[in-house]
JSON list of C-alpha atoms in Angstrom, two decimals:
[
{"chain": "A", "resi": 660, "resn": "UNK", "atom": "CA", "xyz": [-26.69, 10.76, -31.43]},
{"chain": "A", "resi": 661, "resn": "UNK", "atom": "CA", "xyz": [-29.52, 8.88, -30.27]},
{"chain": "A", "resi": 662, "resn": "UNK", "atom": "CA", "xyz": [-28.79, 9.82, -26.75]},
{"chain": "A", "resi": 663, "resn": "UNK", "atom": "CA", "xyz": [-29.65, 13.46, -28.09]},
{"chain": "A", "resi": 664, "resn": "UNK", "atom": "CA", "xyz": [-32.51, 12.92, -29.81]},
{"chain": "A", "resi": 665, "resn": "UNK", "atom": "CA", "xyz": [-33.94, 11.25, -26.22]},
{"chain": "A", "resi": 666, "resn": "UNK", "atom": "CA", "xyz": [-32.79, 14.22, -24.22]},
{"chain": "A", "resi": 667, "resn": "UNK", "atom": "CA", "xyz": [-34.76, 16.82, -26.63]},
{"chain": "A", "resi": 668, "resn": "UNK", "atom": "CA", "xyz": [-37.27, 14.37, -27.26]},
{"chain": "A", "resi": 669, "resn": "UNK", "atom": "CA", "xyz": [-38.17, 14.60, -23.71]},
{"chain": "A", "resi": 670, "resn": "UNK", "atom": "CA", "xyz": [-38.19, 18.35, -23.47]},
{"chain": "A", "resi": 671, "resn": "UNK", "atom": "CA", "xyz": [-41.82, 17.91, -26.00]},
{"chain": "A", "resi": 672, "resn": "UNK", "atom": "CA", "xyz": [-41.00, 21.05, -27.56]},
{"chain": "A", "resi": 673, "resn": "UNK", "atom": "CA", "xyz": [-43.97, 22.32, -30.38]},
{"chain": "A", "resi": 674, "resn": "UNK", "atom": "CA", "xyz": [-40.98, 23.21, -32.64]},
{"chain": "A", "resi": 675, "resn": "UNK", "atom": "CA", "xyz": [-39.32, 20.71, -34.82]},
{"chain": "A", "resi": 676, "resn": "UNK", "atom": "CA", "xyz": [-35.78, 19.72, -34.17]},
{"chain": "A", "resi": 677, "resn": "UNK", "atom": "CA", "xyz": [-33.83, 18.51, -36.92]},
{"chain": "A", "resi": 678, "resn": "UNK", "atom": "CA", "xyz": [-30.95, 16.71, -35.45]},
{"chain": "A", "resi": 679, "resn": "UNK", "atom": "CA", "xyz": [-27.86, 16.08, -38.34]},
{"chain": "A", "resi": 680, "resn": "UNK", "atom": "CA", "xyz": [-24.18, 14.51, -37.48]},
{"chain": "A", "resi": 681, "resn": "UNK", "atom": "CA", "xyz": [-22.36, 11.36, -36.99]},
{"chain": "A", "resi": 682, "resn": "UNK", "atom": "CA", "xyz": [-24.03, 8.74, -35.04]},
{"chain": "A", "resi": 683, "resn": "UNK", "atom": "CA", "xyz": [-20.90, 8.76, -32.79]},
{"chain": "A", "resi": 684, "resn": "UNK", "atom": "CA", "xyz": [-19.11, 11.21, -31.02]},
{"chain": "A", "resi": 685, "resn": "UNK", "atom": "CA", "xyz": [-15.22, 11.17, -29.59]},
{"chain": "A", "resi": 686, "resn": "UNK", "atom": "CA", "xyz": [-14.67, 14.18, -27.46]},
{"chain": "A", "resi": 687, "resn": "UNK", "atom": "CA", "xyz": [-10.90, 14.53, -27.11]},
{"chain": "A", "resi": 688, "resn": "UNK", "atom": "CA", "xyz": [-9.52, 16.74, -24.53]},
{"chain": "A", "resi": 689, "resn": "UNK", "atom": "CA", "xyz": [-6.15, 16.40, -22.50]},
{"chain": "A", "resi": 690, "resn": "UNK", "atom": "CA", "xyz": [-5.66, 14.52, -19.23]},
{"chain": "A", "resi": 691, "resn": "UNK", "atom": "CA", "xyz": [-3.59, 12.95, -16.90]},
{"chain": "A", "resi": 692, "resn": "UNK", "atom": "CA", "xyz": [-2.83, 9.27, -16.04]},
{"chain": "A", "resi": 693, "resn": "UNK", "atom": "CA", "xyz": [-2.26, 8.19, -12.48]},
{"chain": "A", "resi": 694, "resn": "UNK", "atom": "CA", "xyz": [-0.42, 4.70, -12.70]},
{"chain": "A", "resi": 695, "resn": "UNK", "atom": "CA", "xyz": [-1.39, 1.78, -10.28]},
{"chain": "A", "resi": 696, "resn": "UNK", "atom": "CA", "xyz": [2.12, 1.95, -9.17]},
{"chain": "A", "resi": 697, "resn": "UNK", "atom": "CA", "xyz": [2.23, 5.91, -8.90]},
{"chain": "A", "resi": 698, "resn": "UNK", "atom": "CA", "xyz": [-0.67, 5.45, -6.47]},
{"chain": "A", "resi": 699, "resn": "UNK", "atom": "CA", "xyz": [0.70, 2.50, -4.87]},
{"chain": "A", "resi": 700, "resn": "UNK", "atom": "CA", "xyz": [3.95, 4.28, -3.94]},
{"chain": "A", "resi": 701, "resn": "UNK", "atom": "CA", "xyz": [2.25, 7.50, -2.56]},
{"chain": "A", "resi": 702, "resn": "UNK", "atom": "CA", "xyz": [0.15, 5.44, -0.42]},
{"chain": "A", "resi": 703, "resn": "UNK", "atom": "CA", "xyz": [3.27, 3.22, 0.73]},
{"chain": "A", "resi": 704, "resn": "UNK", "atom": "CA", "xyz": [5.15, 7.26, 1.63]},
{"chain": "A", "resi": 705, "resn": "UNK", "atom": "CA", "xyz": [2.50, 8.20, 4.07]},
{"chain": "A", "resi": 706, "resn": "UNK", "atom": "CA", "xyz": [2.32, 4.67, 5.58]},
{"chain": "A", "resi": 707, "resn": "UNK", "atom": "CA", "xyz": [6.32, 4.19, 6.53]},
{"chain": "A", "resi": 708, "resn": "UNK", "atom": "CA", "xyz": [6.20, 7.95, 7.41]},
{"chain": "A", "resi": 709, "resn": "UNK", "atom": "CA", "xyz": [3.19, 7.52, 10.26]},
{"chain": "A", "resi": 710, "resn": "UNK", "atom": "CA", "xyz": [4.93, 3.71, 11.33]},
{"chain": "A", "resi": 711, "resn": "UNK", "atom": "CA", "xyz": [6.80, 4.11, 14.69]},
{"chain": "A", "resi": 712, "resn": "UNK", "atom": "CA", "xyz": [10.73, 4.39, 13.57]},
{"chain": "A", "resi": 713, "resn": "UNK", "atom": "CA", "xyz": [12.59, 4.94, 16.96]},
{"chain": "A", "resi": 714, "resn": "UNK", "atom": "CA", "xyz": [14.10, 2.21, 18.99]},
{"chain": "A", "resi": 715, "resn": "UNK", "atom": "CA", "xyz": [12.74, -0.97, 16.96]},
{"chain": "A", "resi": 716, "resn": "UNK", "atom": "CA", "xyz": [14.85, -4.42, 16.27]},
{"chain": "A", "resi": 717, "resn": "UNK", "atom": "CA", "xyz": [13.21, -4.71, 13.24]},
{"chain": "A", "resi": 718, "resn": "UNK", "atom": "CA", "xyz": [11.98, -3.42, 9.36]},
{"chain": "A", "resi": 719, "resn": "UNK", "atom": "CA", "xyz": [9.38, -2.61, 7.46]},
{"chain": "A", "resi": 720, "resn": "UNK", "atom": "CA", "xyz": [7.89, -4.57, 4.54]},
{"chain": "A", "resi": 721, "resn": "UNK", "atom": "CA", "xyz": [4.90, -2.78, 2.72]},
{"chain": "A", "resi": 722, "resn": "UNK", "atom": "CA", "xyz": [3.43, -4.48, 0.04]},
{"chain": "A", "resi": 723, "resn": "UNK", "atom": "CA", "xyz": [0.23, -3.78, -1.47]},
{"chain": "A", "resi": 724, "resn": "UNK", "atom": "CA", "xyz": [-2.54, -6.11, -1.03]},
{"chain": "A", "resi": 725, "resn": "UNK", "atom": "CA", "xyz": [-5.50, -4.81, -3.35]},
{"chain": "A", "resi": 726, "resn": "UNK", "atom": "CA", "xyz": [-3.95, -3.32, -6.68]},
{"chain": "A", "resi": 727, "resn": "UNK", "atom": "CA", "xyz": [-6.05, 0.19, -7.52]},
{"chain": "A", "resi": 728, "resn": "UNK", "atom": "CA", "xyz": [-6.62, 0.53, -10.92]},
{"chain": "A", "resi": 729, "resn": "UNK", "atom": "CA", "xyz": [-5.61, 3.72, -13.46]},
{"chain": "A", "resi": 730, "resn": "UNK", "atom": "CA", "xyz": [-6.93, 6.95, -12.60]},
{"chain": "A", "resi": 731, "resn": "UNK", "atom": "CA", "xyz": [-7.73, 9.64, -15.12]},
{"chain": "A", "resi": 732, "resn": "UNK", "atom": "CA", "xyz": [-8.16, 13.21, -14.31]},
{"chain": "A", "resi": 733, "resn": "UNK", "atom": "CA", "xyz": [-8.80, 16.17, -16.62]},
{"chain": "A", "resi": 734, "resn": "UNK", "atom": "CA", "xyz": [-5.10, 17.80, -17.51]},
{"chain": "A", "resi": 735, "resn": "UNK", "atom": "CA", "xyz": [-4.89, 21.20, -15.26]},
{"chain": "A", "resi": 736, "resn": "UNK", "atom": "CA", "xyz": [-2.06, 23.41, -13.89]},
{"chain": "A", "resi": 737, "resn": "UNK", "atom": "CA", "xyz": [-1.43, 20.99, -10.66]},
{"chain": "A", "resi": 738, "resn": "UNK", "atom": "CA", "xyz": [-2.86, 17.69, -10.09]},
{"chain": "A", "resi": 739, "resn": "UNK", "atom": "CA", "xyz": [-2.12, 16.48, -6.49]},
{"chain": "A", "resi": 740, "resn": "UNK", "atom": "CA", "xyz": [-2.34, 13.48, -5.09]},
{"chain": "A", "resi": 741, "resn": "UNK", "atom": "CA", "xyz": [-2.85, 13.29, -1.07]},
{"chain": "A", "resi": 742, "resn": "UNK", "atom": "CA", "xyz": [-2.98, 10.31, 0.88]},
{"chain": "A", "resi": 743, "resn": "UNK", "atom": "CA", "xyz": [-4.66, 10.36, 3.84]},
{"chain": "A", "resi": 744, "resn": "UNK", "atom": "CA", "xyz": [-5.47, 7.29, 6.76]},
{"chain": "A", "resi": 745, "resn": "UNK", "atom": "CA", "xyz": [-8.95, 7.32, 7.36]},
{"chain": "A", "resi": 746, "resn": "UNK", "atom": "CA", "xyz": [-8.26, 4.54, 10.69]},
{"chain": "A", "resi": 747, "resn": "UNK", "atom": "CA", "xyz": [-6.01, 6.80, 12.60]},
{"chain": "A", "resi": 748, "resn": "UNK", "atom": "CA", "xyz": [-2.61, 5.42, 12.94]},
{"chain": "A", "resi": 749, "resn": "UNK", "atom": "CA", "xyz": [-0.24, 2.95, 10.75]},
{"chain": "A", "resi": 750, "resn": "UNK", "atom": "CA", "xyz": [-0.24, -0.17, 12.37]},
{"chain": "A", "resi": 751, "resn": "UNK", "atom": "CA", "xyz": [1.33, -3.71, 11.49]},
{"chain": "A", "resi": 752, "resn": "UNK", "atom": "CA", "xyz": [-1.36, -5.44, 9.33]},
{"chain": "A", "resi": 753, "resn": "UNK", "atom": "CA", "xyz": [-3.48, -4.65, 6.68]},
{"chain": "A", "resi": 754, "resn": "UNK", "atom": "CA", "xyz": [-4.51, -0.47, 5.93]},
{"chain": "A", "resi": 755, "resn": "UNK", "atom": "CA", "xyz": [-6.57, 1.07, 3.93]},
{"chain": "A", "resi": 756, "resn": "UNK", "atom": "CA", "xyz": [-5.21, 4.55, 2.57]},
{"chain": "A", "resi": 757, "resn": "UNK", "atom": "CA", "xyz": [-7.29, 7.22, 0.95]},
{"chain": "A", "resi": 758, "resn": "UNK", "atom": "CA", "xyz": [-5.70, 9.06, -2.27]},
{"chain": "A", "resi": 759, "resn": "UNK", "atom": "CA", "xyz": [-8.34, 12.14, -2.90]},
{"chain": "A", "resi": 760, "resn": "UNK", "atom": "CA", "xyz": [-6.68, 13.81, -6.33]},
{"chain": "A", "resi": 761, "resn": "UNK", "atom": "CA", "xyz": [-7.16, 17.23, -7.01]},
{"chain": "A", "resi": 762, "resn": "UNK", "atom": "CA", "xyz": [-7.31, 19.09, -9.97]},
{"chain": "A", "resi": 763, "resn": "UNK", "atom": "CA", "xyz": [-6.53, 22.86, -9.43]},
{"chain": "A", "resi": 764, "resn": "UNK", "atom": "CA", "xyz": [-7.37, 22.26, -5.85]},
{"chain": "A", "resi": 765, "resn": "UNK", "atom": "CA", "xyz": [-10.61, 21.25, -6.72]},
{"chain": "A", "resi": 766, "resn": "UNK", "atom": "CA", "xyz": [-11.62, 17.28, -6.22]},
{"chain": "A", "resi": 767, "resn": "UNK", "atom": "CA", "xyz": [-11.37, 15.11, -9.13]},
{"chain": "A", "resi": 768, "resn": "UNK", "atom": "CA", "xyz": [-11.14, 11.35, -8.18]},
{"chain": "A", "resi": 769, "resn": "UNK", "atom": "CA", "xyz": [-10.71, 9.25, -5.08]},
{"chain": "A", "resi": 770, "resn": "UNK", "atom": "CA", "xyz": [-9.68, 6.04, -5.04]},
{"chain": "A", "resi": 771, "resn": "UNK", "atom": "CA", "xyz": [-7.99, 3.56, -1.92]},
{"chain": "A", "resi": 772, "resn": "UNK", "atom": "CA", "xyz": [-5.33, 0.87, -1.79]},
{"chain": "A", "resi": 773, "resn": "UNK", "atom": "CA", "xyz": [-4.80, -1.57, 0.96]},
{"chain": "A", "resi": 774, "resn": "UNK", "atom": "CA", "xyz": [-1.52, -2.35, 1.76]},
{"chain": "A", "resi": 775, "resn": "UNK", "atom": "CA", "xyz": [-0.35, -5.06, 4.10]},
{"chain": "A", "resi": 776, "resn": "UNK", "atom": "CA", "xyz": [2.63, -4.14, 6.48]},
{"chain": "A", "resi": 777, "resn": "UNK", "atom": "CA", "xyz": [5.18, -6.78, 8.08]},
{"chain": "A", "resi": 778, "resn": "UNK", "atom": "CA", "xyz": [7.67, -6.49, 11.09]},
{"chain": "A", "resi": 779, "resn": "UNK", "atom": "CA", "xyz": [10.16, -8.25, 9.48]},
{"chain": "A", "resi": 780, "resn": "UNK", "atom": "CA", "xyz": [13.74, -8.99, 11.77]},
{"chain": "A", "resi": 781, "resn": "UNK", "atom": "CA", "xyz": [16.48, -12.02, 12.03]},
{"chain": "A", "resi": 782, "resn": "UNK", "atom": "CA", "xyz": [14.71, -14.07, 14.42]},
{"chain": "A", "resi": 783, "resn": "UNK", "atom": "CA", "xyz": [16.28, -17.03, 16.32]},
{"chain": "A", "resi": 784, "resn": "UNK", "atom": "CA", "xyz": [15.32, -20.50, 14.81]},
{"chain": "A", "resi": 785, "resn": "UNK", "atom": "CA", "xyz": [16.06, -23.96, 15.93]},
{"chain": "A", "resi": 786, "resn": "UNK", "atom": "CA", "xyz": [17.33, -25.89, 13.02]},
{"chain": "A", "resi": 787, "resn": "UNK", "atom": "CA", "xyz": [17.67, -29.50, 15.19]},
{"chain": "A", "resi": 788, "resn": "UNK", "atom": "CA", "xyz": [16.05, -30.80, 18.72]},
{"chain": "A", "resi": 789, "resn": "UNK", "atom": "CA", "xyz": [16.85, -28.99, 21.03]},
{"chain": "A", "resi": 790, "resn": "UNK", "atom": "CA", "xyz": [16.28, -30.99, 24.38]},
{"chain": "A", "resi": 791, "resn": "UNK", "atom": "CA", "xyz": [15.87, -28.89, 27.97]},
{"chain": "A", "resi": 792, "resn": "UNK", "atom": "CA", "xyz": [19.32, -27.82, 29.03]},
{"chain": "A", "resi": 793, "resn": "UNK", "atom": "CA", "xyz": [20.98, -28.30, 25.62]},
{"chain": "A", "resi": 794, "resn": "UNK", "atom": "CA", "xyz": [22.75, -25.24, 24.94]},
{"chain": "A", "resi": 795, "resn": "UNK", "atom": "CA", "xyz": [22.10, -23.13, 22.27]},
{"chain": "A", "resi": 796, "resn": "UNK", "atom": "CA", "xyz": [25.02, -23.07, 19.54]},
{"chain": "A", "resi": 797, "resn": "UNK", "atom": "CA", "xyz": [25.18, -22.10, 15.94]},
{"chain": "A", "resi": 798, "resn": "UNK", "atom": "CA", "xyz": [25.15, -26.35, 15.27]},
{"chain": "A", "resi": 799, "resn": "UNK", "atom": "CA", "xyz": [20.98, -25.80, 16.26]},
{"chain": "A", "resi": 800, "resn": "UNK", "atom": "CA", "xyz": [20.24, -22.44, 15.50]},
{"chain": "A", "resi": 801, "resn": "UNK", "atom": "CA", "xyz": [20.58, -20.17, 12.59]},
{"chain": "A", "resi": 802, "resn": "UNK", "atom": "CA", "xyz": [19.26, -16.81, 12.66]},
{"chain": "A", "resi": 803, "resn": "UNK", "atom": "CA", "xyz": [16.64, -16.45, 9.67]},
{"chain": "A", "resi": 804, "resn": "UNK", "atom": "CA", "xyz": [14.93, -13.39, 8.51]},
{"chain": "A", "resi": 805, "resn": "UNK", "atom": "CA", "xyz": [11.16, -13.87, 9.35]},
{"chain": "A", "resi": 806, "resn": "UNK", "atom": "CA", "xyz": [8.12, -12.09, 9.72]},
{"chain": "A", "resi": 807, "resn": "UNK", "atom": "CA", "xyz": [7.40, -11.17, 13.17]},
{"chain": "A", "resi": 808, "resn": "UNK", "atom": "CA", "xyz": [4.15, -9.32, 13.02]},
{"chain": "A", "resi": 809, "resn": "UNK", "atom": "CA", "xyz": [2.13, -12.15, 14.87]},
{"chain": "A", "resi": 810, "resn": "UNK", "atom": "CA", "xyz": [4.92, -13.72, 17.16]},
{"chain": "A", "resi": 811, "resn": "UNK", "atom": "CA", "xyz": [5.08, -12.04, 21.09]},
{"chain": "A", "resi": 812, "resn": "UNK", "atom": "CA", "xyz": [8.35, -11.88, 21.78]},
{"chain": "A", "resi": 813, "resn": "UNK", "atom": "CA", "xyz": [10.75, -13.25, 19.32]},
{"chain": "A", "resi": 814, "resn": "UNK", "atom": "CA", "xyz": [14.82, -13.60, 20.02]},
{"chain": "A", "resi": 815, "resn": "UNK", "atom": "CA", "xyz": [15.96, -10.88, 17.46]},
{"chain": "A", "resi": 816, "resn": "UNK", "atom": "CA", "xyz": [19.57, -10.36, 16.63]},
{"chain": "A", "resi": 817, "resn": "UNK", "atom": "CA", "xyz": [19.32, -6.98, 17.57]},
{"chain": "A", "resi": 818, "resn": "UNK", "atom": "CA", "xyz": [17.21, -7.03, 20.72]},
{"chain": "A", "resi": 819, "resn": "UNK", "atom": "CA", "xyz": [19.06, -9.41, 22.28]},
{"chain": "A", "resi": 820, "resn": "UNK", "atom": "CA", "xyz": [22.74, -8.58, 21.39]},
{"chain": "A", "resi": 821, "resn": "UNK", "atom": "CA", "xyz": [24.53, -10.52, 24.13]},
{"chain": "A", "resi": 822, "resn": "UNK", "atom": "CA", "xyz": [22.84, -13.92, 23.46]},
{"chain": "A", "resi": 823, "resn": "UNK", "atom": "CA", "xyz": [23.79, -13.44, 19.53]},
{"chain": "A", "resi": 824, "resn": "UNK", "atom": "CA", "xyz": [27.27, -13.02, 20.89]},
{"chain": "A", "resi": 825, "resn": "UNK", "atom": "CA", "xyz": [27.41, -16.38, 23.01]},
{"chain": "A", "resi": 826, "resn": "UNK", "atom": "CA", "xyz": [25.56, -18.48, 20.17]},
{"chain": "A", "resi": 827, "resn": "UNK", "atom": "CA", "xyz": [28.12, -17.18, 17.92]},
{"chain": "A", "resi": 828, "resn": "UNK", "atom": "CA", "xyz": [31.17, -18.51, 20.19]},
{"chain": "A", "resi": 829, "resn": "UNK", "atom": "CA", "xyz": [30.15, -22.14, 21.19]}
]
């Protein structure tokens, strides 16, 4: 109520305002939620959809490493939410995605979540010493799943089918 009174204070009309009502207001009016979650899985979508899928000895993992918080939007007759990736491409590593929601096709909130992305594959690990000219045998190695977004050319189990297949029979 005060606010009010300010607002037509300032306006210096010569006529006398009487102002009357509660001294606080609650508009109600319908809306809709957007869940941390709902946003975190629309911007996860459009991320695995623009990551390179063909030919690759290796998966995804897409996590989210900034959590958004709730977004509320006036209640219409289609609320949208559209991802977009404001760097270009998907790439291994952290990116930013963009979710503009809409309201009827018109704007009605923006928000962003960063999500981190690992190449993650069964990588070839020593488990002993292995000395130069030792062989390689399942007695020390073991094939571990591991994040490979930082190592340059890792032994993967499916990259490098035949030495799987001689580790596995010595």
């Amino acid at each position: 109520m005060s606010y009010i009174r300010l607002k037509l204070g300032a306006i210096n009309t010569t006529v006398p305002i009487k102002v009357t009502g509660p001294d606080k207001v609650s508009i109600l009016g319908k809306c809709v939620r957007i869940s941390p979650s709902q946003l975190i899985d629309e911007a996860r979508n459009l991320l695995i959809s623009q990551l390179p899928q063909n030919d690759r000895a290796y998966d995804y993992e897409v996590e989210a490493d900034r959590q958004p918080r709730e977004i509320v939007v006036p209640a219409g007759i289609e609320v949208r939410i559209k991802p977009r990736l404001p760097s270009g491409g998907a790439r291994c590593g952290l990116n930013t995605v963009v979710l503009d929601i809409t309201v009827d096709g018109a704007n009605a909130a923006s928000t962003s979540v960063t999500l981190r992305v690992k190449a993650v594959a069964e990588v070839l690990t020593a488990t002993a010493d292995i000395h130069q000219n030792d062989p390689l045998t399942d007695k020390n190695t073991s094939w571990e799943k591991r994040d490979i977004t930082t190592i340059s050319n890792p032994i993967t189990k499916s990259s490098d089918a035949d030495a799987s297949e001689r580790i596995a029979h010595r």
